[in-house]
Short mmCIF file of C-alpha atoms and ligand atoms in Angstrom, two decimals:
data_model
loop_
_atom_site.label_atom_id
_atom_site.label_comp_id
_atom_site.label_asym_id
_atom_site.label_seq_id
_atom_site.Cartn_x
_atom_site.Cartn_y
_atom_site.Cartn_z
CA MET T 1 60.11 118.27 22.04
CA SER T 2 59.38 117.83 25.71
CA ARG T 3 59.35 114.28 26.97
CA THR T 4 57.24 113.42 30.02
CA PRO T 5 59.58 112.03 32.67
CA LEU T 6 58.90 108.46 33.76
CA VAL T 7 59.78 106.81 37.07
CA ALA T 8 59.34 103.04 37.20
CA GLY T 9 59.64 100.94 40.33
CA ASN T 10 61.02 97.47 39.64
CA TRP T 11 60.08 95.39 42.68
CA LYS T 12 61.99 92.36 41.32
CA MET T 13 61.24 89.15 43.25
CA ASN T 14 60.04 90.98 46.35
CA LYS T 15 56.70 91.33 48.15
CA THR T 16 53.98 88.82 48.80
CA VAL T 17 50.49 89.70 47.61
CA PRO T 18 49.43 91.24 50.97
CA GLU T 19 52.71 93.18 51.18
CA SER T 20 52.26 94.40 47.61
CA ILE T 21 48.81 95.73 48.40
CA VAL T 22 50.19 97.72 51.33
CA LEU T 23 53.10 99.19 49.36
CA ALA T 24 51.00 100.03 46.30
CA GLY T 25 48.40 101.70 48.52
CA GLU T 26 51.06 103.84 50.22
CA ILE T 27 52.49 104.91 46.86
CA ALA T 28 49.06 105.63 45.38
CA ARG T 29 48.11 107.80 48.37
CA GLY T 30 51.43 109.64 48.09
CA ILE T 31 51.02 110.30 44.37
CA GLY T 32 47.47 111.60 44.69
CA ALA T 33 45.07 111.94 41.81
CA SER T 34 46.65 114.53 39.57
CA ALA T 35 50.32 113.67 39.24
CA HIS T 36 50.89 113.19 35.52
CA ASN T 37 54.32 114.76 35.80
CA PRO T 38 56.21 112.47 35.97
CA GLU T 39 54.46 109.34 34.80
CA VAL T 40 54.77 106.70 37.52
CA VAL T 41 54.84 102.97 36.77
CA LEU T 42 54.99 100.02 39.16
CA LEU T 43 56.49 96.70 38.09
CA PRO T 44 55.45 94.21 40.79
CA PRO T 45 55.99 90.46 40.46
CA PHE T 46 53.40 88.68 38.29
CA THR T 47 51.70 87.22 41.35
CA SER T 48 50.92 90.70 42.64
CA LEU T 49 49.97 92.46 39.40
CA TRP T 50 46.23 92.02 39.68
CA ALA T 51 46.15 92.89 43.39
CA VAL T 52 48.24 95.99 42.75
CA SER T 53 45.97 97.06 39.90
CA THR T 54 43.10 96.99 42.39
CA ALA T 55 45.11 98.68 45.15
CA ILE T 56 46.06 101.66 42.98
CA GLY T 57 42.41 102.11 41.98
CA ASP T 58 41.90 105.05 39.68
CA SER T 59 45.20 106.76 40.54
CA PRO T 60 47.29 107.79 37.51
CA ILE T 61 49.90 105.13 38.32
CA GLY T 62 50.61 102.73 35.46
CA LEU T 63 51.44 99.06 35.75
CA GLY T 64 53.96 96.92 33.97
CA ALA T 65 55.24 93.36 33.89
CA GLN T 66 58.89 92.65 34.78
CA ASP T 67 59.23 90.31 31.83
CA ILE T 68 57.06 88.52 29.27
CA TYR T 69 57.44 85.60 26.91
CA TRP T 70 57.16 86.04 23.16
CA GLU T 71 54.50 83.43 22.43
CA ARG T 72 50.82 84.25 22.82
CA ALA T 73 49.72 80.98 24.42
CA GLY T 74 50.62 77.32 24.56
CA ALA T 75 52.83 74.71 26.19
CA PHE T 76 55.40 77.01 27.82
CA THR T 77 55.31 76.03 31.47
CA GLY T 78 56.04 78.87 33.82
CA GLU T 79 55.93 81.62 31.24
CA VAL T 80 53.54 84.56 31.02
CA SER T 81 52.44 85.92 27.67
CA PRO T 82 51.90 89.57 26.79
CA ALA T 83 48.26 88.81 26.02
CA MET T 84 47.77 87.80 29.67
CA VAL T 85 48.74 91.23 30.99
CA SER T 86 47.81 93.60 28.20
CA GLY T 87 44.75 95.74 28.68
CA TRP T 88 45.40 96.40 32.34
CA CYS T 89 49.21 96.66 32.14
CA ARG T 90 50.70 99.51 30.15
CA TYR T 91 54.35 98.41 30.02
CA ALA T 92 56.62 95.38 29.86
CA LEU T 93 60.20 95.52 31.08
CA ILE T 94 62.40 93.55 28.71
CA GLY T 95 66.05 92.54 28.90
CA HIS T 96 66.83 93.53 32.48
CA SER T 97 70.45 92.66 33.23
CA GLU T 98 69.34 90.04 35.75
CA ARG T 99 67.39 88.33 32.97
CA ARG T 100 70.45 88.53 30.73
CA ALA T 101 72.94 87.33 33.36
CA LEU T 102 70.85 84.72 35.19
CA PHE T 103 68.37 83.53 32.57
CA GLY T 104 70.38 83.60 29.37
CA GLU T 105 68.63 86.47 27.61
CA ASN T 106 70.34 88.16 24.70
CA GLU T 107 69.57 90.63 21.93
CA GLU T 108 67.62 88.00 20.01
CA SER T 109 65.26 87.13 22.88
CA VAL T 110 64.92 90.79 23.81
CA ASN T 111 63.90 91.64 20.26
CA ARG T 112 61.39 88.78 20.08
CA LYS T 113 59.85 89.88 23.38
CA LEU T 114 59.76 93.49 22.24
CA HIS T 115 57.77 92.64 19.14
CA ALA T 116 55.46 90.35 21.11
CA ALA T 117 54.82 93.12 23.63
CA VAL T 118 54.02 95.65 20.93
CA ARG T 119 51.68 93.21 19.14
CA GLU T 120 49.61 93.05 22.31
CA GLY T 121 49.59 96.79 22.91
CA LEU T 122 52.25 96.90 25.64
CA ARG T 123 54.93 99.58 25.64
CA PRO T 124 58.38 98.05 25.99
CA ILE T 125 60.95 99.30 28.49
CA VAL T 126 64.18 97.82 27.15
CA ALA T 127 67.02 97.67 29.67
CA VAL T 128 70.63 97.82 28.49
CA GLY T 129 73.97 98.30 30.20
CA GLU T 130 77.53 97.10 30.49
CA THR T 131 79.12 95.01 33.25
CA LEU T 132 82.02 96.30 35.30
CA ALA T 133 84.49 94.15 33.37
CA GLU T 134 83.13 95.54 30.09
CA ARG T 135 83.43 99.12 31.34
CA ASP T 136 86.91 98.60 32.78
CA GLY T 137 87.96 96.91 29.55
CA GLY T 138 86.86 99.98 27.58
CA HIS T 139 83.93 98.17 25.94
CA MET T 140 80.98 100.27 27.12
CA ILE T 141 80.34 101.80 23.70
CA GLU T 142 80.68 98.45 21.96
CA VAL T 143 78.22 96.77 24.37
CA LEU T 144 75.58 99.47 24.01
CA SER T 145 76.11 99.53 20.26
CA ARG T 146 75.20 95.84 20.22
CA GLN T 147 72.42 95.80 22.82
CA VAL T 148 70.45 98.85 21.67
CA PRO T 149 70.00 98.14 17.96
CA GLY T 150 69.90 94.38 18.55
CA GLY T 151 67.06 94.80 21.03
CA ILE T 152 64.91 97.39 19.27
CA TYR T 153 65.27 96.85 15.53
CA GLY T 154 62.23 96.38 13.38
CA LEU T 155 59.77 98.51 15.35
CA ASP T 156 57.42 100.53 13.21
CA GLU T 157 57.38 104.24 13.92
CA HIS T 158 54.06 104.26 15.77
CA ALA T 159 55.25 101.66 18.28
CA ALA T 160 58.73 103.12 18.41
CA LEU T 161 57.43 106.46 19.61
CA GLU T 162 56.28 104.72 22.80
CA LEU T 163 59.51 102.86 23.38
CA VAL T 164 61.41 103.43 26.62
CA VAL T 165 65.06 102.49 27.02
CA ALA T 166 66.66 102.15 30.45
CA TYR T 167 70.41 102.54 30.81
CA GLU T 168 71.40 100.39 33.75
CA PRO T 169 75.13 99.84 34.18
CA VAL T 170 75.28 96.40 35.77
CA TRP T 171 77.95 97.54 38.24
CA ALA T 172 75.54 100.14 39.64
CA ILE T 173 72.57 97.84 40.18
CA GLY T 174 71.95 97.10 43.85
CA THR T 175 75.51 98.06 44.71
CA GLY T 176 75.02 101.54 46.11
CA ARG T 177 77.53 102.67 43.49
CA THR T 178 75.70 105.05 41.17
CA ALA T 179 77.13 106.16 37.84
CA THR T 180 78.53 109.66 38.04
CA PRO T 181 76.41 112.29 36.29
CA GLU T 182 79.06 112.44 33.54
CA GLN T 183 79.00 108.66 33.01
CA ALA T 184 75.21 108.51 33.02
CA GLU T 185 74.82 111.46 30.66
CA LYS T 186 77.41 110.14 28.22
CA ALA T 187 75.85 106.70 28.05
CA CYS T 188 72.29 108.00 27.72
CA ALA T 189 73.29 110.43 24.97
CA LEU T 190 75.01 107.55 23.18
CA ILE T 191 71.86 105.45 23.51
CA ARG T 192 69.72 108.22 22.00
CA GLY T 193 72.10 108.34 19.06
CA LEU T 194 71.88 104.57 18.64
CA VAL T 195 68.08 104.72 18.75
CA GLY T 196 68.25 107.36 16.04
CA GLU T 197 70.52 105.25 13.84
CA THR T 198 68.20 102.26 14.28
CA LEU T 199 64.73 103.82 14.17
CA GLY T 200 65.20 107.36 12.88
CA SER T 201 65.69 110.78 14.35
CA ALA T 202 62.01 111.47 15.16
CA VAL T 203 61.97 108.36 17.31
CA ALA T 204 65.26 109.27 18.99
CA GLU T 205 63.76 112.61 19.91
CA ALA T 206 60.62 111.04 21.39
CA VAL T 207 62.03 108.00 23.18
CA ARG T 208 62.39 108.29 26.92
CA ILE T 209 65.71 107.15 28.27
CA LEU T 210 65.81 106.24 31.96
CA TYR T 211 68.79 105.82 34.21
CA GLY T 212 68.81 102.89 36.64
CA GLY T 213 71.33 101.64 39.16
CA SER T 214 71.23 102.60 42.84
CA VAL T 215 68.95 105.57 42.29
CA ASN T 216 67.83 106.84 45.69
CA ALA T 217 66.20 109.83 47.30
CA GLY T 218 69.60 111.49 47.72
CA ASN T 219 70.99 111.22 44.19
CA ALA T 220 67.81 111.32 42.08
CA ALA T 221 67.62 115.11 41.63
CA THR T 222 71.14 115.33 40.18
CA LEU T 223 70.59 112.44 37.79
CA MET T 224 67.12 113.56 36.72
CA ALA T 225 68.42 117.05 35.86
CA LEU T 226 70.74 115.68 33.16
CA PRO T 227 69.64 116.62 29.63
CA SER T 228 69.69 113.09 28.17
CA ILE T 229 67.87 111.46 31.10
CA ASP T 230 64.07 111.33 31.16
CA GLY T 231 63.46 109.41 34.36
CA ALA T 232 64.54 106.50 36.50
CA LEU T 233 64.21 102.74 36.75
CA VAL T 234 64.38 102.13 40.49
CA GLY T 235 64.99 98.81 42.21
CA GLY T 236 65.74 98.75 45.94
CA ALA T 237 64.43 102.23 46.69
CA SER T 238 61.08 101.41 45.04
CA LEU T 239 60.31 99.01 47.89
CA VAL T 240 60.00 101.83 50.41
CA ALA T 241 57.13 104.20 49.63
CA THR T 242 58.72 107.34 51.08
CA ASP T 243 61.97 106.77 49.15
CA PHE T 244 60.15 106.05 45.90
CA LEU T 245 57.92 109.10 46.30
CA ALA T 246 60.99 111.28 46.88
CA ILE T 247 62.48 110.01 43.60
CA VAL T 248 59.20 110.72 41.80
CA ALA T 249 59.27 114.27 43.17
CA ALA T 250 62.88 114.69 42.04
CA ALA T 251 61.94 113.69 38.48
CA ALA T 252 59.12 116.25 38.15
CA ARG T 253 59.76 119.00 35.64
CA PRO T 254 57.99 122.31 35.33
CA VAL T 255 55.10 122.03 32.90
CA ALA T 256 55.98 124.05 29.81
P1 PGA X 1 68.65 99.23 42.07
O1 PGA X 1 68.08 98.35 40.86
O2 PGA X 1 67.91 100.53 42.06
O3 PGA X 1 68.36 98.40 43.31
O4 PGA X 1 70.11 99.41 41.84
C1 PGA X 1 67.77 98.94 39.64
C2 PGA X 1 67.26 97.88 38.69
O5 PGA X 1 67.78 96.76 38.69
O6 PGA X 1 66.32 98.13 37.90
#
């Protein structure tokens, strides 16, 4: 099966609304009207989502939220529900390592958010990855074996076919230290196996697995050529249109 590569730009807590409009416009002009290979998704902060949806107009770029809460509505000050972004957002990023490390997220909250996203028609991008201490301690396999099934269990097959998993080793995020191709390939192949054990082999075959962690215009082509990697989750380099567009170009695959 051929999986359409996906490149997602995670803007994190960057860009005011006017700045977001400028950046999204630059990216949309660079992508043009016909670029379905790879699929491109922007994940701006909540405050900029609506403005970015307008700025990208009818370009093929998709939008996603950087996080969502699992309740649909109610007394949850500061939270944003999937129902508030579904319809005009295609994706929700769930379980980014910054959410896990700084905001106490774990497999249980990731799984609740995943099901809430799917209920509202959003496709989840579930981020997983080990810290440097976990890798150095020889626990990478153990960590992924906990985070992947713990985050994704219980999805029905229809929703599971649209799942995206992002392997983001925490030690590579924002550090300029990318995983080697061997490290990235090994972890992503492991993740595909774990998806298969949890949701079945048809799902494992269909799920797109992204690599994230200091992806840039210089290293993207090597990483994107790896057999288990179907795209990139890009942080810092997604804030500069020319860099992000170069990564998108590196992820393109010949149409079969
Ligand atoms: P980075 O971030 O590309 O700046 O390393 C990736 C991410 O956190 O998604």
